[in-house]
Protein backbone atom coordinates (compact mmCIF):
# COMPACT_ATOMS: atom_id res chain seq x y z
CA MET A 1 64.57 113.13 -2.87
CA LYS A 2 66.39 116.46 -2.63
CA SER A 3 63.05 118.24 -2.87
CA GLN A 4 61.73 116.22 0.07
CA ILE A 5 64.82 117.01 2.16
CA SER A 6 64.55 120.71 1.33
CA LYS A 7 60.88 120.71 2.29
CA THR A 8 61.66 118.98 5.59
CA ALA A 9 64.48 121.44 6.34
CA PHE A 10 62.15 124.34 5.56
CA LEU A 11 59.49 123.02 7.94
CA ILE A 12 62.09 122.56 10.68
CA CYS A 13 63.27 126.16 10.22
CA VAL A 14 59.68 127.41 10.42
CA MET A 15 59.09 125.43 13.61
CA LEU A 16 62.31 126.74 15.17
CA LEU A 17 61.38 130.30 14.22
CA ALA A 18 57.92 129.91 15.72
CA PHE A 19 59.44 128.48 18.91
CA GLY A 20 61.90 131.36 19.13
CA LEU A 21 59.17 133.93 18.71
CA GLY A 22 57.15 132.22 21.39
CA MET A 23 60.10 132.30 23.78
CA THR A 24 60.75 135.99 23.17
CA ALA A 25 57.10 137.05 23.41
CA LYS A 26 56.48 139.42 26.26
CA LYS A 27 55.21 137.55 29.28
CA PRO A 28 52.60 139.10 31.55
CA ARG A 29 54.01 140.49 34.77
CA VAL A 30 52.61 141.49 38.12
CA GLU A 31 51.61 145.15 38.29
CA ARG A 32 50.47 147.41 41.10
CA GLY A 33 46.70 147.27 41.54
CA MET A 34 46.23 143.73 40.20
CA THR A 35 43.75 141.45 41.94
CA LYS A 36 44.61 138.13 43.59
CA GLN A 37 42.99 136.31 40.70
CA GLN A 38 45.19 138.12 38.17
CA VAL A 39 48.35 137.38 40.17
CA ALA A 40 47.41 133.70 40.50
CA ALA A 41 46.85 133.52 36.74
CA ILE A 42 50.42 134.75 36.17
CA LEU A 43 52.36 133.11 39.01
CA GLY A 44 50.08 130.28 40.09
CA GLN A 45 49.28 129.45 43.70
CA PRO A 46 51.79 130.72 46.28
CA ALA A 47 54.06 128.42 48.28
CA ASN A 48 53.38 130.36 51.49
CA THR A 49 50.85 132.95 52.61
CA SER A 50 50.61 135.25 55.61
CA PHE A 51 48.55 138.24 56.67
CA ASP A 52 48.45 141.05 59.19
CA GLU A 53 46.42 144.19 59.78
CA ASN A 54 47.77 145.71 56.54
CA GLY A 55 46.78 142.90 54.19
CA GLU A 56 47.95 139.56 52.84
CA THR A 57 51.40 138.46 51.59
CA TRP A 58 52.06 135.70 49.06
CA GLU A 59 55.48 134.06 48.68
CA TYR A 60 56.68 132.05 45.68
CA LEU A 61 59.82 129.91 45.56
CA LYS A 62 60.82 128.82 42.06
CA SER A 63 63.96 126.68 41.64
CA SER A 64 66.12 127.13 38.56
CA LEU A 65 66.76 124.09 36.36
CA ILE A 66 70.07 125.40 35.02
CA SER A 67 71.67 126.90 38.14
CA ASN A 68 71.83 126.18 41.85
CA SER A 69 69.51 129.04 42.77
CA THR A 70 65.95 129.83 43.76
CA ASN A 71 63.88 132.77 42.61
CA ARG A 72 61.92 134.17 45.57
CA ILE A 73 58.94 136.34 44.76
CA VAL A 74 56.91 138.21 47.38
CA VAL A 75 53.61 139.89 46.50
CA CYS A 76 51.88 142.11 49.06
CA PHE A 77 48.19 142.91 48.87
CA GLY A 78 46.45 145.77 50.63
CA ARG A 79 43.17 145.57 52.46
CA ASP A 80 41.42 145.96 49.13
CA ASP A 81 43.03 142.68 47.97
CA ARG A 82 45.02 144.46 45.26
CA VAL A 83 48.78 144.44 44.76
CA ARG A 84 50.57 147.20 46.65
CA ALA A 85 54.16 145.88 46.58
CA PHE A 86 56.23 143.34 44.66
CA GLN A 87 59.69 141.94 45.36
CA SER A 88 61.76 139.48 43.34
CA SER A 89 65.19 138.18 44.37
CA THR A 90 67.50 135.30 43.50
CA ILE A 91 68.96 133.16 46.27
CA ASP A 92 72.11 131.05 45.94
CA ASN A 93 71.06 127.68 47.35
CA SER A 94 74.59 126.71 48.40
CA THR A 95 75.22 129.82 50.51
CA ASN A 96 71.63 130.97 51.12
CA THR A 97 72.58 134.51 50.10
CA LEU A 98 71.12 136.94 47.61
CA LEU A 99 72.85 137.01 44.21
CA GLY A 100 73.85 140.28 42.56
CA TYR A 101 73.85 142.28 45.81
CA GLY A 102 76.16 145.27 45.65
CA ARG A 103 76.85 145.12 41.91
CA ARG A 104 74.70 147.75 40.25
CA PRO A 105 71.57 149.73 41.20
CA GLY A 106 69.14 147.30 39.60
CA ASP A 107 70.65 144.35 41.44
CA TYR A 108 70.11 145.50 45.01
CA PRO A 109 67.44 143.60 46.92
CA MET A 110 64.37 145.68 47.61
CA PRO A 111 62.57 145.71 50.94
CA VAL A 112 58.80 145.35 50.99
CA ALA A 113 56.51 148.29 51.72
CA GLN A 114 55.18 148.15 55.24
CA ASN A 115 51.95 150.10 55.36
CA PRO A 116 49.37 150.87 52.65
CA ASP A 117 47.51 153.33 54.89
CA TYR A 118 49.82 156.29 54.42
CA TYR A 119 49.64 159.99 53.81
CA GLY A 120 51.70 160.22 50.65
CA LEU A 121 52.89 163.66 49.60
CA ASP A 122 51.53 164.78 46.25
CA ASN A 123 53.72 166.86 43.95
CA GLU A 124 52.45 170.19 45.26
CA ARG A 125 52.96 169.40 48.94
CA PHE A 126 56.30 167.74 48.30
CA GLY A 127 57.35 170.83 46.34
CA THR A 128 56.60 172.94 49.41
CA LEU A 129 58.72 170.68 51.62
CA TYR A 130 61.50 170.52 49.03
CA ASN A 131 61.68 174.31 48.78
CA LYS A 132 61.83 174.73 52.56
CA VAL A 133 64.64 172.18 52.85
CA ARG A 134 66.50 173.73 49.91
CA ASP A 135 66.25 177.26 51.31
CA ALA A 136 67.39 176.33 54.83
CA SER A 137 70.71 177.92 55.73
CA PHE A 138 72.44 174.94 57.32
CA ASP A 139 72.29 171.16 57.03
CA SER A 140 71.21 170.95 60.66
CA ASN A 141 68.10 172.98 59.82
CA ARG A 142 67.46 170.79 56.81
CA PHE A 143 67.70 167.67 58.95
CA ASP A 144 65.12 169.14 61.34
CA LEU A 145 62.69 169.84 58.50
CA VAL A 146 63.01 166.32 57.11
CA GLU A 147 62.64 164.80 60.56
CA VAL A 148 59.43 166.73 61.21
CA ALA A 149 58.04 165.71 57.80
CA CYS A 150 58.73 162.06 58.65
CA LEU A 151 56.39 162.25 61.64
CA GLY A 152 53.30 162.09 59.43
CA CYS A 153 54.26 161.82 55.77
CA TRP A 154 55.33 159.02 53.45
CA PHE A 155 57.61 159.39 50.44
CA SER A 156 58.22 157.84 47.05
CA CYS A 157 61.77 156.87 46.06
CA SER A 158 61.89 159.65 43.47
CA GLN A 159 60.97 162.18 46.17
CA VAL A 160 63.68 160.82 48.46
CA ALA A 161 66.20 161.06 45.61
CA SER A 162 65.24 164.72 45.13
CA LEU A 163 65.87 165.43 48.80
CA LEU A 164 69.23 163.69 48.70
CA ARG A 165 70.37 165.96 45.86
CA LEU A 166 70.10 168.91 48.26
CA PHE A 167 73.00 167.52 50.28
CA THR A 168 76.58 167.54 49.05
CA PHE A 169 78.30 164.98 51.22
CA SER A 170 77.53 161.28 51.54
CA ASP A 171 77.31 161.37 55.34
CA ALA A 172 74.53 163.95 55.15
CA LYS A 173 72.72 161.90 52.51
CA PHE A 174 72.99 158.79 54.68
CA LYS A 175 71.50 160.68 57.63
CA VAL A 176 68.52 161.84 55.56
CA LEU A 177 68.05 158.39 54.07
CA GLY A 178 68.04 156.89 57.54
CA MET A 179 65.21 159.23 58.51
CA VAL A 180 62.99 158.63 55.50
CA ALA A 181 63.73 154.93 54.85
CA PRO A 182 60.91 153.67 57.14
CA ARG A 183 58.51 156.04 55.33
CA ILE A 184 59.11 154.85 51.75
CA VAL A 185 56.03 153.50 49.99
CA ASP A 186 57.58 152.09 46.79
CA PRO A 187 60.85 150.36 47.75
CA GLN A 188 60.81 148.45 44.46
CA ASN A 189 61.94 151.74 42.88
CA ALA A 190 64.96 152.10 45.17
CA ALA A 191 67.26 152.28 42.13
CA ASP A 192 66.24 155.97 41.97
CA ILE A 193 67.92 156.41 45.36
CA TYR A 194 71.06 154.40 44.55
CA ARG A 195 71.73 156.62 41.53
CA GLU A 196 72.31 159.55 43.89
CA PHE A 197 75.52 157.91 45.14
CA ASP A 198 78.59 157.95 42.92
CA PHE A 199 80.58 155.16 44.57
CA SER A 200 79.66 151.50 44.89
CA SER A 201 80.63 151.53 48.59
CA ASP A 202 78.13 154.34 49.17
CA ARG A 203 75.44 152.44 47.28
CA ASP A 204 76.19 149.40 49.43
CA LYS A 205 75.67 151.47 52.58
CA ALA A 206 72.46 152.98 51.17
CA ALA A 207 71.19 149.46 50.48
CA GLU A 208 71.95 148.44 54.07
CA ILE A 209 69.98 151.43 55.35
CA LEU A 210 67.00 150.49 53.21
CA ARG A 211 67.19 146.84 54.21
CA GLY A 212 67.06 147.83 57.87
CA ARG A 213 64.00 150.07 57.45
């Protein structure tokens, strides 16, 4: 009898272990460049779809079973029908507001990239711009250089962060961020930008600038 109980307990432990391993296994996630078929295999069919001259957008709304919230996922495809931008946010159903906003860099909501047809600066060309901005004598001259660059170029978040490091005061950083925000191609990496601000109030303001891009 004891042997049978021990055997049953052992089997239960094995089943629980297998279940735990299954729960902790790495789930596939949406990556840049994926096709619509690959996204659908991971997330299923979208709740809403829309399109414009830049491509198609899929929206998913997934309600949580353990909290009064909804996970909103937005996937943007370019004209080549491949993923160019991804955004995930959690909405409090009772207040219809984003959860986690203003708490830490990884929690800020990320805006969606606007245009896949951009002239992105490669490392060499960005290095040239960076050096010119760095070597300018006054902030006013630096602002002019950044403003001119924004007329035809698009930036990654890491490049924007590098430019912000050239400015000492928050007000100057906010001014530069306001110029380049509409020209950011990977807003999902905005945490790189938030790290350039030491205070949470400054990160909040940076997030507002990016949200209004």
